[in-house]
PDB file of C-alpha atoms in Angstrom:
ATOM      1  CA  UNK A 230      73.669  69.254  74.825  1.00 83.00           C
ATOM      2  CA  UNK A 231      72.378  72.592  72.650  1.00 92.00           C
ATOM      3  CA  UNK A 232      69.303  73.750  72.369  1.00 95.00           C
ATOM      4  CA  UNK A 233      68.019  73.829  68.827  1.00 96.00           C
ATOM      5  CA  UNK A 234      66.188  76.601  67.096  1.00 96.00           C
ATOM      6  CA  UNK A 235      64.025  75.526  63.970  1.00 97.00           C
ATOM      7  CA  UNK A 236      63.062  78.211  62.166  1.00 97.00           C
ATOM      8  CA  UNK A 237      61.069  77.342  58.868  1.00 98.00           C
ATOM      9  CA  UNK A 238      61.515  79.750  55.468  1.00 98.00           C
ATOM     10  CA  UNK A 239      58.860  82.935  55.346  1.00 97.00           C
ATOM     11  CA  UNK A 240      56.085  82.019  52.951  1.00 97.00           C
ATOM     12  CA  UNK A 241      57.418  81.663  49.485  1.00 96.00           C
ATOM     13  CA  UNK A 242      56.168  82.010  45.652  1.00 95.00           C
ATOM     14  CA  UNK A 243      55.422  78.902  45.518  1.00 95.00           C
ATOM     15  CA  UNK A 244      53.477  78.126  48.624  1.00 95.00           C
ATOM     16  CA  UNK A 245      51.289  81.152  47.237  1.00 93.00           C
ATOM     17  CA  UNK A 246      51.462  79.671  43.683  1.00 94.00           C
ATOM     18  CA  UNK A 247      50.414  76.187  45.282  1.00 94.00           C
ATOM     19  CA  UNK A 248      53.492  74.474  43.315  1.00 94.00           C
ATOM     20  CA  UNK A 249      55.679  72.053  44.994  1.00 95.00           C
ATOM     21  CA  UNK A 250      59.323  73.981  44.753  1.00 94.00           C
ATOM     22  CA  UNK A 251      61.621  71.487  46.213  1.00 95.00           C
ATOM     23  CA  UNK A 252      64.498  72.546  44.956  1.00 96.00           C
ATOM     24  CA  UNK A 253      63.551  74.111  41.846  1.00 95.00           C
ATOM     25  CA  UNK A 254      65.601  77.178  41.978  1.00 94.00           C
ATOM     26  CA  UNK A 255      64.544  80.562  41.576  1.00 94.00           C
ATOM     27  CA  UNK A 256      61.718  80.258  44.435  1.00 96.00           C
ATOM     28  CA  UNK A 257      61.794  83.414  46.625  1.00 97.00           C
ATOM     29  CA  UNK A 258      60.425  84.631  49.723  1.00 97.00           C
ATOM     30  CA  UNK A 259      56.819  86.669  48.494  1.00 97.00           C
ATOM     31  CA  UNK A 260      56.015  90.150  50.130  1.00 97.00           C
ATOM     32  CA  UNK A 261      54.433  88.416  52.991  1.00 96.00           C
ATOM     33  CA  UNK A 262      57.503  86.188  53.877  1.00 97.00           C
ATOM     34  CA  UNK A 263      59.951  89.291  53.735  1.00 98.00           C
ATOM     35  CA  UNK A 264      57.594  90.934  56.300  1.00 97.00           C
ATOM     36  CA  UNK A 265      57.756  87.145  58.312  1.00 97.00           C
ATOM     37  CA  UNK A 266      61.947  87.687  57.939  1.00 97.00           C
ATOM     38  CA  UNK A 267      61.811  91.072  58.709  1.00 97.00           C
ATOM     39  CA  UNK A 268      60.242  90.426  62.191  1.00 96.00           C
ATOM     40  CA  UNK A 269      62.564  87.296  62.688  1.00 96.00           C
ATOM     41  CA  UNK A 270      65.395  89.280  64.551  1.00 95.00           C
ATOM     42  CA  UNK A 271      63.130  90.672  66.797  1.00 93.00           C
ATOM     43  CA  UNK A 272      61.369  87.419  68.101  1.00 93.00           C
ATOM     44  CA  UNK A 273      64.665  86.216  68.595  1.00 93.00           C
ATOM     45  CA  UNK A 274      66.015  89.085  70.500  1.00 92.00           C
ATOM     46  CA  UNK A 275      66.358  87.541  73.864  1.00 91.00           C
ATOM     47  CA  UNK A 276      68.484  84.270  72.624  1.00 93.00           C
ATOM     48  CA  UNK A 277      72.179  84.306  72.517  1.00 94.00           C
ATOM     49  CA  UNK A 278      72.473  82.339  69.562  1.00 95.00           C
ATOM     50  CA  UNK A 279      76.007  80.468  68.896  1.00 95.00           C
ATOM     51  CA  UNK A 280      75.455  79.365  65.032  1.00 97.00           C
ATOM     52  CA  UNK A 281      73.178  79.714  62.537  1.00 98.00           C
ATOM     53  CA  UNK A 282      72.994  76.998  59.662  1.00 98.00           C
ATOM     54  CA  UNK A 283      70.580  77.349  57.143  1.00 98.00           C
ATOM     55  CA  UNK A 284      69.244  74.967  53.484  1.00 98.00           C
ATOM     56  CA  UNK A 285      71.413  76.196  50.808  1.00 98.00           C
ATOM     57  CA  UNK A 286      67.915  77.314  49.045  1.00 98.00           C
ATOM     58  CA  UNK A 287      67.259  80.722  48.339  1.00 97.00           C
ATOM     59  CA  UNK A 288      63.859  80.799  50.064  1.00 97.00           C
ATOM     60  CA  UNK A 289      66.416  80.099  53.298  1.00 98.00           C
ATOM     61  CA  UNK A 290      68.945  82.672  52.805  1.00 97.00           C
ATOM     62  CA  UNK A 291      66.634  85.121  51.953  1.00 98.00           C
ATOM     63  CA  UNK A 292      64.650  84.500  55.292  1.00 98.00           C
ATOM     64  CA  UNK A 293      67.740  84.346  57.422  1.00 98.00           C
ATOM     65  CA  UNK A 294      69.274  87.699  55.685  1.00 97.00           C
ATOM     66  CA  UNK A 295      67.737  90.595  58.618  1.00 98.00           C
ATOM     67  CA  UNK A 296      68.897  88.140  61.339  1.00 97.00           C
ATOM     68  CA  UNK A 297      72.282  88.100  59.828  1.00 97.00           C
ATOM     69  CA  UNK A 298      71.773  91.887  59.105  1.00 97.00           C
ATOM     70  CA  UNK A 299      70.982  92.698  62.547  1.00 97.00           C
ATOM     71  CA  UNK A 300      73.903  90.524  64.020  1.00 96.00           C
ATOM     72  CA  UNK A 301      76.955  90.871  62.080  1.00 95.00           C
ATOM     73  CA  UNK A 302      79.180  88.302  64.530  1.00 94.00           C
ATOM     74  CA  UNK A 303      77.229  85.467  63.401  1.00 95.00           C
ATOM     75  CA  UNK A 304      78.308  83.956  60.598  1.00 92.00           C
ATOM     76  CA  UNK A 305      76.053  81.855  58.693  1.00 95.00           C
ATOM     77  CA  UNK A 306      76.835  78.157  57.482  1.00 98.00           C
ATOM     78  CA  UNK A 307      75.156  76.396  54.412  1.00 98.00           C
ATOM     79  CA  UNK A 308      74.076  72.722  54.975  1.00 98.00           C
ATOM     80  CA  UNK A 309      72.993  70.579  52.429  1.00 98.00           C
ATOM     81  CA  UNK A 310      71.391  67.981  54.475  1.00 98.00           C
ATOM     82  CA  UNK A 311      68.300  70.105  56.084  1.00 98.00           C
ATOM     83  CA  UNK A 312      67.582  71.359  52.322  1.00 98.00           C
ATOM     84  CA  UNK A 313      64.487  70.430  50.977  1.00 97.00           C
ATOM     85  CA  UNK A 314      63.607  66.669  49.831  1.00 97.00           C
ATOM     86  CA  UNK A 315      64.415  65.792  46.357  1.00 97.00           C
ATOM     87  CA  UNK A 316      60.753  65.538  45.154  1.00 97.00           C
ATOM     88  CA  UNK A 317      62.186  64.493  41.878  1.00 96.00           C
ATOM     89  CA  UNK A 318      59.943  64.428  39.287  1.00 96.00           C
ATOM     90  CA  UNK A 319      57.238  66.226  41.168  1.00 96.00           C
ATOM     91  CA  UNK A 320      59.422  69.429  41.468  1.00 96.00           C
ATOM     92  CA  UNK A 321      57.374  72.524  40.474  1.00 94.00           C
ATOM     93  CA  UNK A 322      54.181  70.875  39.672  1.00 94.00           C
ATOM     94  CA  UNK A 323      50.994  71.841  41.345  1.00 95.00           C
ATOM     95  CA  UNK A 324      49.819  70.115  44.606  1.00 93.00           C
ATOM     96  CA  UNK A 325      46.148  70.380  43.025  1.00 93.00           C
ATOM     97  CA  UNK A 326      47.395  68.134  40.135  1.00 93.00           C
ATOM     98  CA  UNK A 327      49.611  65.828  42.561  1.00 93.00           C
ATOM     99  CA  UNK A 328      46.685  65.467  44.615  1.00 90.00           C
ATOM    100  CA  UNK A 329      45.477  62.518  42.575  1.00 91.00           C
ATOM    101  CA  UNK A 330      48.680  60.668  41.866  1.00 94.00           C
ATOM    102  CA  UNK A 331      48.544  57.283  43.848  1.00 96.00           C
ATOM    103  CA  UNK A 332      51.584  57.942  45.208  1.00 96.00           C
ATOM    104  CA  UNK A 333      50.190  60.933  47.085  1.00 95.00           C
ATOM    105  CA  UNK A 334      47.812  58.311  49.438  1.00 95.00           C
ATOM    106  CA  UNK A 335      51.314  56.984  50.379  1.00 96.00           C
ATOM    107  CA  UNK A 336      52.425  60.296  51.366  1.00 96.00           C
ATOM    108  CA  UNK A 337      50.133  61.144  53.684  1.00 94.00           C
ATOM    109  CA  UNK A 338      48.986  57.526  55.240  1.00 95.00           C
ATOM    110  CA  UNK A 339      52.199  55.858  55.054  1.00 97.00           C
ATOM    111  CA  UNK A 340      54.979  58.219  54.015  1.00 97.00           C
ATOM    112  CA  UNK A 341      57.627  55.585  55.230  1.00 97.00           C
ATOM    113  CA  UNK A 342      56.950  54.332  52.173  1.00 97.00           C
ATOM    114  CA  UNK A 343      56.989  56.826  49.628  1.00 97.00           C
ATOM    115  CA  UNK A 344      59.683  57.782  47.103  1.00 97.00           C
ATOM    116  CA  UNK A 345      59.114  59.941  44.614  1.00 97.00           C
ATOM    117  CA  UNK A 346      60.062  59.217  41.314  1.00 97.00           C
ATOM    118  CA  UNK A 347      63.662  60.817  40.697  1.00 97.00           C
ATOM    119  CA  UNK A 348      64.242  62.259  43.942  1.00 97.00           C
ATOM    120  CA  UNK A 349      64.547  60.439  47.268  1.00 98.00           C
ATOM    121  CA  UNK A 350      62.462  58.901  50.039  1.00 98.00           C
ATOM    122  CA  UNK A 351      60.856  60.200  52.745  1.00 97.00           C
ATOM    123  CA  UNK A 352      62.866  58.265  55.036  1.00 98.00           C
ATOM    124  CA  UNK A 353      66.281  58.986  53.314  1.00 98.00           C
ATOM    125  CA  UNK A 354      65.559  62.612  54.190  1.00 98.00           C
ATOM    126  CA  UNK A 355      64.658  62.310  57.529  1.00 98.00           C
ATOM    127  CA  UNK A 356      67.819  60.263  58.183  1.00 98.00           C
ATOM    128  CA  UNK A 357      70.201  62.968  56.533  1.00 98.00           C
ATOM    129  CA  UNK A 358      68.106  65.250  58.500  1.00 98.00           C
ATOM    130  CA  UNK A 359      68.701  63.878  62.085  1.00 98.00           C
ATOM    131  CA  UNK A 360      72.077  62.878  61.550  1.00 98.00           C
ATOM    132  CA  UNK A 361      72.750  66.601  60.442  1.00 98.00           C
ATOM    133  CA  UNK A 362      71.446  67.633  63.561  1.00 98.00           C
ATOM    134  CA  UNK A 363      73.630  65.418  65.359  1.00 97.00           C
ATOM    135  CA  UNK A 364      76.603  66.307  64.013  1.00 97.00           C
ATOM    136  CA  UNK A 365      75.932  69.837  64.013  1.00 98.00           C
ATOM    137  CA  UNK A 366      74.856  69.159  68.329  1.00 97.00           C
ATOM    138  CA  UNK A 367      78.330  67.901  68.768  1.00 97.00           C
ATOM    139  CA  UNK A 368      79.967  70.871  66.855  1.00 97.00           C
ATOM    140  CA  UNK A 369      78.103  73.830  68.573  1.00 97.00           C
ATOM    141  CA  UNK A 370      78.527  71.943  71.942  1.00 96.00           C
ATOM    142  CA  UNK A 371      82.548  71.024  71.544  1.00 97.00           C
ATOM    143  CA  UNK A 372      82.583  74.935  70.292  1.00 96.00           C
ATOM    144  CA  UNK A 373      80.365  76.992  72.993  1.00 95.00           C
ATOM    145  CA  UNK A 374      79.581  74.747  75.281  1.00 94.00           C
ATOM    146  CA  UNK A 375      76.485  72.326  76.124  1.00 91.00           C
ATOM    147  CA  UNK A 376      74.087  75.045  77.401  1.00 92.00           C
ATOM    148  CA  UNK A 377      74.639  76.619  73.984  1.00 94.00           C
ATOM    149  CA  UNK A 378      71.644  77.665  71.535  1.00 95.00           C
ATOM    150  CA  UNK A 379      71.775  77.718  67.490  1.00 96.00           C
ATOM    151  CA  UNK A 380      69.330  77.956  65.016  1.00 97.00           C
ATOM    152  CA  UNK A 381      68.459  76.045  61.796  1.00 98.00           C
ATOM    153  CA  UNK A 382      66.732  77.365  59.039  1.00 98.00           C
ATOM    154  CA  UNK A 383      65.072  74.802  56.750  1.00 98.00           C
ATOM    155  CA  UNK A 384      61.634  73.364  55.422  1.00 97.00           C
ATOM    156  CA  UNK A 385      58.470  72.211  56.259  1.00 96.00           C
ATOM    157  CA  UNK A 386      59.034  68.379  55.910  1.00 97.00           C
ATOM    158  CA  UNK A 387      62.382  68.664  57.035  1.00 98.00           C
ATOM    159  CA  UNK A 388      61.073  70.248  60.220  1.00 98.00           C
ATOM    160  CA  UNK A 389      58.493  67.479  60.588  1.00 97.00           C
ATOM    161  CA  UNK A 390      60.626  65.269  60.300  1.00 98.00           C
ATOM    162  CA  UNK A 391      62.956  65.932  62.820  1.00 98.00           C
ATOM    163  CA  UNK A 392      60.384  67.068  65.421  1.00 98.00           C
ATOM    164  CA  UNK A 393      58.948  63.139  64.947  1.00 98.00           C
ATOM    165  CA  UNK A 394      62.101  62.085  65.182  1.00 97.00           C
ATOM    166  CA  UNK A 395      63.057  64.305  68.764  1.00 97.00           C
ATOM    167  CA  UNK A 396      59.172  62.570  69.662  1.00 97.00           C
ATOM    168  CA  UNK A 397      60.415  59.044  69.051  1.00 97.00           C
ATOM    169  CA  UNK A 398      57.266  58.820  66.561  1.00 97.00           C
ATOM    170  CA  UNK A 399      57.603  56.829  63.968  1.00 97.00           C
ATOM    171  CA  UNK A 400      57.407  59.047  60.510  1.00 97.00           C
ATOM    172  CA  UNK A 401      54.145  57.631  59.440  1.00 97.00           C
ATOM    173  CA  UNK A 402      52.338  59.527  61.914  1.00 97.00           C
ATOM    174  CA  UNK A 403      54.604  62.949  60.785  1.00 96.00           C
ATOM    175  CA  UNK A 404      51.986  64.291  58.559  1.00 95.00           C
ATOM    176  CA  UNK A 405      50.302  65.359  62.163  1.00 95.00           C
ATOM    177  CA  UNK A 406      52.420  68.017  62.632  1.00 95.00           C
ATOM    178  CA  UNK A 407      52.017  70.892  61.464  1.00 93.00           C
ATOM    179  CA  UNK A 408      54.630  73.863  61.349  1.00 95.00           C
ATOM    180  CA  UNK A 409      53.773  77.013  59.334  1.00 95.00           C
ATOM    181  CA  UNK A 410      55.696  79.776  57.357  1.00 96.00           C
ATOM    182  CA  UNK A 411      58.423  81.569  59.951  1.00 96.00           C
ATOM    183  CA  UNK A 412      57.382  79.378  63.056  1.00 96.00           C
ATOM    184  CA  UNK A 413      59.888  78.640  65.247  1.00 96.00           C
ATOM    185  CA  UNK A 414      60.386  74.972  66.608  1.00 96.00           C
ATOM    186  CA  UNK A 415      62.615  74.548  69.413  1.00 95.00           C
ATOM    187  CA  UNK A 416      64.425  71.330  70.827  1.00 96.00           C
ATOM    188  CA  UNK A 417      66.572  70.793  73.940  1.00 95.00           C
ATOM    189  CA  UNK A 418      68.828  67.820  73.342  1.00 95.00           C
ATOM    190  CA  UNK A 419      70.176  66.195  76.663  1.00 93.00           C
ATOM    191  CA  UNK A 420      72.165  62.993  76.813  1.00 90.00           C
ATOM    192  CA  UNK A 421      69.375  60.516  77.226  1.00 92.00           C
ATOM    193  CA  UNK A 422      66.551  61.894  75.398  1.00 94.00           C
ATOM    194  CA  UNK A 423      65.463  65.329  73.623  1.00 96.00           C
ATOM    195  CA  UNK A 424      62.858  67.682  74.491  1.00 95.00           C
ATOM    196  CA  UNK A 425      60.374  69.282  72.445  1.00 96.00           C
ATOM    197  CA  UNK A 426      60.074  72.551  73.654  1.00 94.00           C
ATOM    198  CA  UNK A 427      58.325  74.895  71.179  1.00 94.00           C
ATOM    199  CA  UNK A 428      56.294  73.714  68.056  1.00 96.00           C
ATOM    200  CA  UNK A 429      55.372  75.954  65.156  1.00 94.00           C
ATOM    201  CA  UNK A 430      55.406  79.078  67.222  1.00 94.00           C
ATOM    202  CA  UNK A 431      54.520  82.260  64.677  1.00 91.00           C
ATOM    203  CA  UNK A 432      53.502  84.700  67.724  1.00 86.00           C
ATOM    204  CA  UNK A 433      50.207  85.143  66.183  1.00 68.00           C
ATOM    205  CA  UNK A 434      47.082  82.841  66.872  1.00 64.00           C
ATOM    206  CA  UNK A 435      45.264  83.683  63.559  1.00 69.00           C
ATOM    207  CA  UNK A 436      46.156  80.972  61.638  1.00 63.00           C
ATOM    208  CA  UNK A 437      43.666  78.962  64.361  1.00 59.00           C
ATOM    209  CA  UNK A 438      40.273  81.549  63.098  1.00 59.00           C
ATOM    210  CA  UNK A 439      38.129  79.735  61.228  1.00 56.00           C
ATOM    211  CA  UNK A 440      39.089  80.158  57.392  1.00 60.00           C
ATOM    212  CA  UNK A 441      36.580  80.771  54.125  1.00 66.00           C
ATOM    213  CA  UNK A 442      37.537  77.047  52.966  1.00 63.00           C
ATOM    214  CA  UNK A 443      38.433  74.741  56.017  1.00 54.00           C
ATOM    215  CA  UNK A 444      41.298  73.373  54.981  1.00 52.00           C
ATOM    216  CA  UNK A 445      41.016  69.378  54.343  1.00 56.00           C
ATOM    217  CA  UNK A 446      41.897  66.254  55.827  1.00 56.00           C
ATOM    218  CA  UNK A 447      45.449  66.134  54.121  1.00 61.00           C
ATOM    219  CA  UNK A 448      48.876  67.101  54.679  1.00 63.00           C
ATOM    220  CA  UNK A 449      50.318  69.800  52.077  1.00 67.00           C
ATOM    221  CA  UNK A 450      53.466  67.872  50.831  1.00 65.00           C
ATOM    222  CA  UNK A 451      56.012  70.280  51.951  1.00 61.00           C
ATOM    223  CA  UNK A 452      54.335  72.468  54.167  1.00 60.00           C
ATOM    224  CA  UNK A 453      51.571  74.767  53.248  1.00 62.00           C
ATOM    225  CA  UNK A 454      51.273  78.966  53.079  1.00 56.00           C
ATOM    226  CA  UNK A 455      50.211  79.068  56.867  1.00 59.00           C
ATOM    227  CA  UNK A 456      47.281  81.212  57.443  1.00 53.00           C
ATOM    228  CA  UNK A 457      45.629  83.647  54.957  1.00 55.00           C
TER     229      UNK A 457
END
């Protein structure tokens, strides 16, 4: 079965604003997440990819845009199911003033649990996100073949949540992983079991210097704005 290229949004507005976007529309890459897009084709050079599929949010297009740029055959699909979780009610509010909602203790201890008010569970996203993934497996395998590679271009939790789900680890122990701005995560599925090949991979080892603040004990709902 393909290999699968994962290949989270540049840094956005909103991970620099620390807001919560989900899909509040309007959120755009920032200068620093053009530069991360810009360099995408590049790092991905050596890969013959088949498809690309990417969130239908802008912060998504926008990041996939020089790939596309620099290989005019591929032509890009939109797919609902990796975008963004519905964070309901929590769309576009600060993760400084989320941080002391109850629900947010949920989130990151037992986020099989959580739904947030509005918008959808934790667990109905990963599902839509894995079965996505499955479907599009069979599509790019029926179409070029089982050795084939395509990319994905979606969002933090998303990502998370499919690389626990590739790990057989049950999504209360997702908040673990981490995967920054323009990493690339890369899974080989095979008939009895996938393979996690690459995680969060950004070419760049800074984000692992110590920082000014350490960052804390908790998850950033959504993914955070990777290193300074």
């Amino acid at each position: 079965m393909p290999t699968l290229i994962l290949v989270r949004h540049g840094r956005s507005t909103a991970n620099t604003g620390g807001v919560l976007a989900g899909w509040t529309p309007g959120v755009a890459l920032d200068e620093r997440g053009n530069a991360q897009a810009a360099a995408l084709p590049g790092r991905l050079a050596a890969l013959p990819i088949a498809e690309v599929v990417a969130s239908p949010l802008q912060r998504c297009q926008e990041t996939l845009q020089p790939l596309l740029d620099a290989r005019p055959d591929l032509r890009p699909h939109t797919e609902e199911r990796i975008g963004e979780c519905h964070y309901g009610d929590w769309s576009g509010r600060k993760l400084a003033e989320l941080s002391g909602e109850p629900l947010m203790e949920v989130v990151q201890s037992h986020p099989s649990a959580a739904a947030f008010p509005g918008g959808e569970s934790m667990r109905a996203m990963q599902t839509r996100a894995a079965e996505a993934v499955r479907e599009w497996n069979a599509r790019v395998e029926r179409d070029h073949g089982a050795d084939a590679v395509y990319l994905m271009c979606s969002h933090g939790d998303i990502i998370k949540s499919l690389v626990a789900d590739a790990l057989g680890l049950h999504l209360d122990l997702f908040q673990r992983i981490s995967v920054e701005p323009c990493s690339i995560t890369a899974i080989r599925y095979t008939r009895l079991r996938p393979y996690l090949v690459r995680l969060g991979d950004t070419g760049d080892l800074a984000s692992l210097a110590p920082r000014e603040e350490p960052p804390g004990d908790e998850a950033t709902v959504g993914g955070g704005a990777g290193a300074p």
